[in-house]
mmCIF file of C-alpha atoms in Angstrom:
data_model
loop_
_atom_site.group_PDB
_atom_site.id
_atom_site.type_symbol
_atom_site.label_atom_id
_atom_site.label_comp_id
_atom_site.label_asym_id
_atom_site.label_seq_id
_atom_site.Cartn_x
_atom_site.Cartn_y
_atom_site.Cartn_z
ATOM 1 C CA UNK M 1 137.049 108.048 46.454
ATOM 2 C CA UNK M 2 133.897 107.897 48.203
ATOM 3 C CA UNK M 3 130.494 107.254 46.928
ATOM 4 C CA UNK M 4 128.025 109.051 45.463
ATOM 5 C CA UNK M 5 125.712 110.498 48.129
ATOM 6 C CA UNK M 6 122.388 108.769 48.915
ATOM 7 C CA UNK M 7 119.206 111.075 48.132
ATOM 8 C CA UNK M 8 116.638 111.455 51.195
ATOM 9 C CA UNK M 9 113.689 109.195 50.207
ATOM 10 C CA UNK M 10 110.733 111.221 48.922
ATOM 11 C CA UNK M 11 107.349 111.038 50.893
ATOM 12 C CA UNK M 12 104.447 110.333 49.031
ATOM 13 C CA UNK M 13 102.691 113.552 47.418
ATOM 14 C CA UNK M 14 99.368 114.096 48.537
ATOM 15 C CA UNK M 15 96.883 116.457 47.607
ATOM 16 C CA UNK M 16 97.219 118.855 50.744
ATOM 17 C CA UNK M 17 100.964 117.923 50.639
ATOM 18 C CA UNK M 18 101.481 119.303 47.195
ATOM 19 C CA UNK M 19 99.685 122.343 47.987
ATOM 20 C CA UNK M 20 101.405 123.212 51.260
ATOM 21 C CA UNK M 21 104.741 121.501 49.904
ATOM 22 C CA UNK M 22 105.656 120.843 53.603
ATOM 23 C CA UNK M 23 104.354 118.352 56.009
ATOM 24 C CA UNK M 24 100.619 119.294 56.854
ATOM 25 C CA UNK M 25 99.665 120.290 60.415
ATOM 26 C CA UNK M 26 96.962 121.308 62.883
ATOM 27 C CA UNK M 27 95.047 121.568 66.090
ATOM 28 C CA UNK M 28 93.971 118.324 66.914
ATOM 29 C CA UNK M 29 92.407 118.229 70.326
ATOM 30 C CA UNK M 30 92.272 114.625 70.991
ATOM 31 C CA UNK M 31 91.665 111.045 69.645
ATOM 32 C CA UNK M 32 89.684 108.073 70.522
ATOM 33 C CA UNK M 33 88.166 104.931 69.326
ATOM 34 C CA UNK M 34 84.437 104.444 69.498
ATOM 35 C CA UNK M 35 81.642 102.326 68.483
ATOM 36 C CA UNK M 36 78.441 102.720 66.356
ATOM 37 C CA UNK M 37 77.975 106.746 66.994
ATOM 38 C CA UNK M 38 80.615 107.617 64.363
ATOM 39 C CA UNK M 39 80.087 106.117 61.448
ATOM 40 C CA UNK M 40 79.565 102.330 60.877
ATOM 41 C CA UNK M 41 81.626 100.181 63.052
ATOM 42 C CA UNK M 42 84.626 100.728 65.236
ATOM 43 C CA UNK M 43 86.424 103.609 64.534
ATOM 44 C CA UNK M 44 89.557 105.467 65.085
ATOM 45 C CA UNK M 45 88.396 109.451 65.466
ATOM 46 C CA UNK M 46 90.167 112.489 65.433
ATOM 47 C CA UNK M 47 88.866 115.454 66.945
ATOM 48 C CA UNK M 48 89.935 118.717 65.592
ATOM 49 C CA UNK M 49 90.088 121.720 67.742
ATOM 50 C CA UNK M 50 88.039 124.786 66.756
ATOM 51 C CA UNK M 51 84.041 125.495 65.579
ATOM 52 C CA UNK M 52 82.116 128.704 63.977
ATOM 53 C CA UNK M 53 79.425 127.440 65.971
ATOM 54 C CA UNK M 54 78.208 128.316 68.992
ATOM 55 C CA UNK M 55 75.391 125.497 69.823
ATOM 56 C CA UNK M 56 73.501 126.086 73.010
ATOM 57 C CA UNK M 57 73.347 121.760 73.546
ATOM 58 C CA UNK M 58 77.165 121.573 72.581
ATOM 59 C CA UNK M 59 78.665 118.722 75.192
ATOM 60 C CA UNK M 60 82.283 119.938 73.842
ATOM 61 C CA UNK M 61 82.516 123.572 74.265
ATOM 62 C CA UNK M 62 86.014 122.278 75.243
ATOM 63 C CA UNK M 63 87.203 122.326 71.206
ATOM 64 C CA UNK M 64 85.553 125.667 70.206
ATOM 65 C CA UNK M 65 88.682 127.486 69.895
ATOM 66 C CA UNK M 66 91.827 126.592 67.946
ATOM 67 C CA UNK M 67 93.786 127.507 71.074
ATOM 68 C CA UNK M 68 92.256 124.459 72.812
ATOM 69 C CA UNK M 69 94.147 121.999 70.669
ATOM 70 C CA UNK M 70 97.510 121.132 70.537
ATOM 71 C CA UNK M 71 99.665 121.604 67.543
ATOM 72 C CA UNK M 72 100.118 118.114 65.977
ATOM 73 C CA UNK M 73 101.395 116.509 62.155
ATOM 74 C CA UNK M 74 99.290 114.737 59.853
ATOM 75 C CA UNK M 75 102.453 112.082 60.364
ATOM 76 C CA UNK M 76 101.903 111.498 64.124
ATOM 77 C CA UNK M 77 97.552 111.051 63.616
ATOM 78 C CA UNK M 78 98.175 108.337 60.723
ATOM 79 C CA UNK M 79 100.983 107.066 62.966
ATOM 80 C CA UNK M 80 98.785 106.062 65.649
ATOM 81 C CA UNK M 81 95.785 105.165 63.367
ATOM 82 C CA UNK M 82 97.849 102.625 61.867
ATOM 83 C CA UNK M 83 98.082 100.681 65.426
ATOM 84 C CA UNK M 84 94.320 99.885 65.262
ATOM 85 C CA UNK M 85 93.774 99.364 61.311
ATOM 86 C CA UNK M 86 93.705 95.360 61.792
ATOM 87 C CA UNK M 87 91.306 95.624 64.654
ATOM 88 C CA UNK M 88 89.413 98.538 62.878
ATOM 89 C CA UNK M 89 89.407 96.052 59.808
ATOM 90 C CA UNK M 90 87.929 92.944 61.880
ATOM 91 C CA UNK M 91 85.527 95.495 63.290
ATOM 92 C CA UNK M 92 84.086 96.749 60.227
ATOM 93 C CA UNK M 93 85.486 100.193 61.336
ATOM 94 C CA UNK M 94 87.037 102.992 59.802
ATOM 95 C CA UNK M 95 88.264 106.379 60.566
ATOM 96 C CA UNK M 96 86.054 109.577 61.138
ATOM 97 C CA UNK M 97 87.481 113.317 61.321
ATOM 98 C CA UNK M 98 85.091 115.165 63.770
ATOM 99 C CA UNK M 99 85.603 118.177 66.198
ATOM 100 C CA UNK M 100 85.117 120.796 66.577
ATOM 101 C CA UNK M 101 84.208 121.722 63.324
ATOM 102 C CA UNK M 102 86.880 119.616 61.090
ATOM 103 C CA UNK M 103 85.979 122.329 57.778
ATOM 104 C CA UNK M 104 88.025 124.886 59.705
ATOM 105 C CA UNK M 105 91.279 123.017 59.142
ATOM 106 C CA UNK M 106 90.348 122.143 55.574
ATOM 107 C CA UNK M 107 93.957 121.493 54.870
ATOM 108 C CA UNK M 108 94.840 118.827 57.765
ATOM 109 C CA UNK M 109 90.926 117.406 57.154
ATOM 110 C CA UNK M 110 91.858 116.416 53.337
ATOM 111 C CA UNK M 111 94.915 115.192 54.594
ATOM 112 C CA UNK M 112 94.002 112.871 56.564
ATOM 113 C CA UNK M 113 90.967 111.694 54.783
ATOM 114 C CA UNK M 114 93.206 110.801 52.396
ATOM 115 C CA UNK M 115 96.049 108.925 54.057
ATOM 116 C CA UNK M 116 93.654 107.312 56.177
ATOM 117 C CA UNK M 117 92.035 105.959 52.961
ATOM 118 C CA UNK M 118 95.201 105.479 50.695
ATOM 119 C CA UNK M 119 98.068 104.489 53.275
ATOM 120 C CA UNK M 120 95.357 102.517 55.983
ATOM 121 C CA UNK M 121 92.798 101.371 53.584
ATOM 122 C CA UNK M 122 90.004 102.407 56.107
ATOM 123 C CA UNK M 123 86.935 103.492 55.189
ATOM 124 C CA UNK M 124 86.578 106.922 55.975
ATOM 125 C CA UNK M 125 83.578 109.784 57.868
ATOM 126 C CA UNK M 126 83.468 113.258 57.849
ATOM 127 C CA UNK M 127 81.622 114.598 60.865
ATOM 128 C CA UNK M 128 80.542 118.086 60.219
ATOM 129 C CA UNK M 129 77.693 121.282 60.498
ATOM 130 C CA UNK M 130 78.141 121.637 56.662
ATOM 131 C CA UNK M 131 78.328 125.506 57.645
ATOM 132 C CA UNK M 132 81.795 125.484 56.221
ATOM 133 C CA UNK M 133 81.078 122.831 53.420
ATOM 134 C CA UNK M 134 82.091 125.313 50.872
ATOM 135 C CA UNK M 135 85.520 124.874 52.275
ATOM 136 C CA UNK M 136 85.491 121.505 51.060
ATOM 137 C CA UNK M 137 87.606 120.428 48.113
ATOM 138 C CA UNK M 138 86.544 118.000 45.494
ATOM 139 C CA UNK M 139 89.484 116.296 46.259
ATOM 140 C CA UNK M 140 88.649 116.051 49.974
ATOM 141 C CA UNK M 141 85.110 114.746 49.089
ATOM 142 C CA UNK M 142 86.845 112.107 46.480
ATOM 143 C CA UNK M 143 88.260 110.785 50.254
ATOM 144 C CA UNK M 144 85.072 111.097 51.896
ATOM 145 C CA UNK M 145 83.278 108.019 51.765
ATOM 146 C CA UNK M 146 80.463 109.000 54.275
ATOM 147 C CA UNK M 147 79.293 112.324 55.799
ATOM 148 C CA UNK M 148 77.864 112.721 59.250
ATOM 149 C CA UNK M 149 75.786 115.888 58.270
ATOM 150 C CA UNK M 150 74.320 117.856 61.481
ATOM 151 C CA UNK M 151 70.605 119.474 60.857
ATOM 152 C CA UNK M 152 69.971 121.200 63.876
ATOM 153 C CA UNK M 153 66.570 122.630 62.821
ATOM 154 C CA UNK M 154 64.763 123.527 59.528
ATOM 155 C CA UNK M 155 63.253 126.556 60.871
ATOM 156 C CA UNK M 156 65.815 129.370 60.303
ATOM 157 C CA UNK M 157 65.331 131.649 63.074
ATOM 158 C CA UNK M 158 65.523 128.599 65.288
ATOM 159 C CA UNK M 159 68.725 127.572 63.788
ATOM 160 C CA UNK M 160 70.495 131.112 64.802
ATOM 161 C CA UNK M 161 69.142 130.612 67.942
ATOM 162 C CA UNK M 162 70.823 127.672 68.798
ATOM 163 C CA UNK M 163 74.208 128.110 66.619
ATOM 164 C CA UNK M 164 74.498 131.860 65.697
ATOM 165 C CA UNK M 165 75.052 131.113 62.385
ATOM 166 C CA UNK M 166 72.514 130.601 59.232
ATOM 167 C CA UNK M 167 71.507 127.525 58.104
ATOM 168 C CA UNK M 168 71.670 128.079 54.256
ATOM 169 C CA UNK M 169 75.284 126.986 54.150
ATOM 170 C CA UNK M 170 74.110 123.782 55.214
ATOM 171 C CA UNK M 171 71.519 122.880 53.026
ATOM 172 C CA UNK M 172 73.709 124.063 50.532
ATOM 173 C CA UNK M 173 76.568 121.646 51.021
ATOM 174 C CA UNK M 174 73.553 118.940 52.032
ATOM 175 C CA UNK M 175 72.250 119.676 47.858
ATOM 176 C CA UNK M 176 76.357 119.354 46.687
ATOM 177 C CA UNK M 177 76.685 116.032 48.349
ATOM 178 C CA UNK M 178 73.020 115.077 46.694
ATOM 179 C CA UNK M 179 74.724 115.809 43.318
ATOM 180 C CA UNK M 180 77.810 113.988 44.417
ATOM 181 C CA UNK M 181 76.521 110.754 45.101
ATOM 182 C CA UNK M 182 77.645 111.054 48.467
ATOM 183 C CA UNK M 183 76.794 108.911 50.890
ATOM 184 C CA UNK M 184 75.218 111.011 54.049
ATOM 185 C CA UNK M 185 73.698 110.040 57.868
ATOM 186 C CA UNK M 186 71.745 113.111 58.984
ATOM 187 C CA UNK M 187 71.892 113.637 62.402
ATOM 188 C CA UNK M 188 69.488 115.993 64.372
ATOM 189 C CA UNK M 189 69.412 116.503 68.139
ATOM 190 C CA UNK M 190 65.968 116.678 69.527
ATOM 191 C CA UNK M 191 65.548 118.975 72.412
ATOM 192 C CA UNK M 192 62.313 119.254 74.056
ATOM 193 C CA UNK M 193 60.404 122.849 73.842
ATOM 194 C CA UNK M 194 63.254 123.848 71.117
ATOM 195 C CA UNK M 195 64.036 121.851 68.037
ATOM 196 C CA UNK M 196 60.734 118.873 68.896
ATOM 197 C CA UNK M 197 57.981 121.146 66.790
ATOM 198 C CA UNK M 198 56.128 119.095 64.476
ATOM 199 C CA UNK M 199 56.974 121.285 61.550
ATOM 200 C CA UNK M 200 60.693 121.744 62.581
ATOM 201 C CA UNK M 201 60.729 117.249 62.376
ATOM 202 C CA UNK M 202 58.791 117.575 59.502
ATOM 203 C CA UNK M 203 60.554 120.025 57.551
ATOM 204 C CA UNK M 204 64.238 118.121 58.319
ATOM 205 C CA UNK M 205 62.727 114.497 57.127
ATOM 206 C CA UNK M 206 61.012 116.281 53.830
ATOM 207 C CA UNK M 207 64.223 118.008 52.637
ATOM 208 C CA UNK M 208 66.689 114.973 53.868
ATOM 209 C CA UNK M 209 64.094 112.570 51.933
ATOM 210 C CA UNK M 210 64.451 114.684 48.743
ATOM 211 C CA UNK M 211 67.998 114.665 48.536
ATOM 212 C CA UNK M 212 68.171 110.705 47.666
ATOM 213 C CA UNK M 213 71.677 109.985 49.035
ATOM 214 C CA UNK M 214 70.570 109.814 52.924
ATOM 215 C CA UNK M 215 71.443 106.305 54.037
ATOM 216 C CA UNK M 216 70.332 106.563 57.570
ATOM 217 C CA UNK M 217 68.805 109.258 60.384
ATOM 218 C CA UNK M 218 70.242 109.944 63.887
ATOM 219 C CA UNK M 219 67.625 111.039 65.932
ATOM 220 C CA UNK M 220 69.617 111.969 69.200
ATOM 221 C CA UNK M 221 67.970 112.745 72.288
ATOM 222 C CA UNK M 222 69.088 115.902 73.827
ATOM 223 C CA UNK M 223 70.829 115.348 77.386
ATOM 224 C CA UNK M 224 72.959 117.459 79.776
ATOM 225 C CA UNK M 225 76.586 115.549 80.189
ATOM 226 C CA UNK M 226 78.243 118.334 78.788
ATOM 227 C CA UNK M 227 77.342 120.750 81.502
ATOM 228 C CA UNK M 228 80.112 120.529 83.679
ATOM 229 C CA UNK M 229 82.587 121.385 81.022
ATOM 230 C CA UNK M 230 80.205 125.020 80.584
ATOM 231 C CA UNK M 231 80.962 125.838 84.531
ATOM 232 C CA UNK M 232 84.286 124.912 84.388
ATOM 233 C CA UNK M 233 84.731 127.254 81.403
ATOM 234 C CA UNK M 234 82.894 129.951 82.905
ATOM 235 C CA UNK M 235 79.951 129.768 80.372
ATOM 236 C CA UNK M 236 76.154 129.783 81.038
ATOM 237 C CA UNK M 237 74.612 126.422 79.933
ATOM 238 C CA UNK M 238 71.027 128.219 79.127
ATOM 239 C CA UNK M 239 69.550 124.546 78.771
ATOM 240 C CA UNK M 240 70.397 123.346 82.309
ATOM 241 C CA UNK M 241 66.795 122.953 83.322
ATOM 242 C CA UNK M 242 65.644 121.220 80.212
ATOM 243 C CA UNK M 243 64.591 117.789 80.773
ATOM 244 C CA UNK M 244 65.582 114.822 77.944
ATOM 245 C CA UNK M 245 63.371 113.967 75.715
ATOM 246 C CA UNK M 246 61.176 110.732 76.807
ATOM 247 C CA UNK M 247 61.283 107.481 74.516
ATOM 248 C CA UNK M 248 58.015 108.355 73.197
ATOM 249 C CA UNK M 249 58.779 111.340 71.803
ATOM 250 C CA UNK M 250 62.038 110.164 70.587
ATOM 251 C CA UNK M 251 60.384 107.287 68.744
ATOM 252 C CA UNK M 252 57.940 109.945 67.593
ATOM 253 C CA UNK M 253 60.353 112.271 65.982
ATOM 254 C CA UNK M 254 62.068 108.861 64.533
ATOM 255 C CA UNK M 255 58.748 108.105 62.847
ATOM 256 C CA UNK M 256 58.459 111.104 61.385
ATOM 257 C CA UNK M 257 61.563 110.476 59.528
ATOM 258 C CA UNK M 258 60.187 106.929 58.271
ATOM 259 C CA UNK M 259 56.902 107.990 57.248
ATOM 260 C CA UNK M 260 59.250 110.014 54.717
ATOM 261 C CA UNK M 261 60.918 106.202 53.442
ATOM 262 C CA UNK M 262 64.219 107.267 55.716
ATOM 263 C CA UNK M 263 65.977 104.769 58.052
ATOM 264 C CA UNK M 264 65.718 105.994 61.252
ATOM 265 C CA UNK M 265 67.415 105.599 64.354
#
């Protein structure tokens, strides 16, 4: 008489899990570990292919379409997260989904927020335009512990210019995390002649200083390493002939965001 036959071992039911009831995947275009420019510490990052934007500075026009990532399981990303969590620890690290736009692939996004916060015990960044915030969940915030929020400029007509979206979405996912609680780092890209006007700064520090859950500024100056990428996509990089901004007017823009009681850097 044989014995009874031995169940498969259940995996661990997690939000996006339970609602795909199948293992969660996605276009992740690549991975990397970096330091202090995502999110506190050293972190383990996971770039997910595909953006609604379309932003005329972008140094990764390389993960603008879903097509130019590579089809890959929530398993396999946590996998090789887990072979830096003591360093990432030591560090005082975490893990950071960025893209791309990470709000397209809501699913794999609150995934991995999730394991990586659960299963890895890392603290965990969400890097992201906020033009698809209303995609995410409350559970996927509950994961969130910080959000890199991109401002890329306060005046609207501006902001179409340079993404060819509206900016509304934005703010309005900028107010949700306000009511939240949730920790946020604005980041803004200052590009001379485009997004530098005094009352495009000015307008960016007033409404980031209102919300009263913006931990820290990223004033980053504009610059032209992603241009090769453009001509070897066969794309017109309008801003090739705009110069960087100088440290003066980087520390300007920086003070402009102080002078509002922000931390700037």
């Amino acid at each position: 008489m044989t014995g009874a036959a031995v169940p498969p071992a259940t995996p661990a039911v997690t939000p996006a899990g339970a609602a795909t009831r199948r293992a969660v995947t996605g276009m992740l275009h690549s991975w990397d570990l970096s330091t202090g420019v995502d999110g506190p510490g050293t972190r383990f990052v996971a770039f997910l292919a595909g953006c609604p934007l379309r932003c005329l500075y972008c140094h990764n026009p390389d993960t603008w379409h879903m097509r130019d990532g590579r089809r890959t399981s929530a398993d396999e990303i946590v996998r090789e997260a887990a072979k830096y969590t003591r360093f990432i620890h030591t560090a005082g690290g975490g893990a950071t989904i960025s893209g791309g736009e990470p709000l397209l692939q809501p699913v794999l996004t609150g995934e991995l927020l999730h394991r990586f916060k659960t299963e890895l015990g890392l603290h965990t960044a969400l890097d992201t335009s906020g033009y698809l915030g209303d995609r995410a969940t409350d559970a996927l915030l509950a994961d969130t512990d910080l959000v890199l929020l991109d401002i890329k400029s306060w005046d609207r007509t501006l902001y179409h210019h340079l993404t060819g979206r509206k900016l509304a979405p934005t703010l309005d996912f900028a107010r949700r995390l306000a009511d939240l609680g949730k920790e946020v780092w604005v980041r803004f890209v200052l590009v001379p002649h485009l997004t530098d006007a005094a009352e495009n700064v000015e307008g960016i520090a007033a409404f980031a200083a209102s919300l009263g859950n913006v931990g820290r500024v990223d004033v980053l100056p504009f610059h032209r390493l992603g241009a090769a990428k453009w001509r070897a996509l066969g794309l017109d990089f309008t801003l090739a002939d705009t110069p960087a901004p100088t440290a003066d007017q980087t520390a300007a823009a920086r003070a402009v965001f102080t002078a509002h009681g922000l931390h700037a850097v």
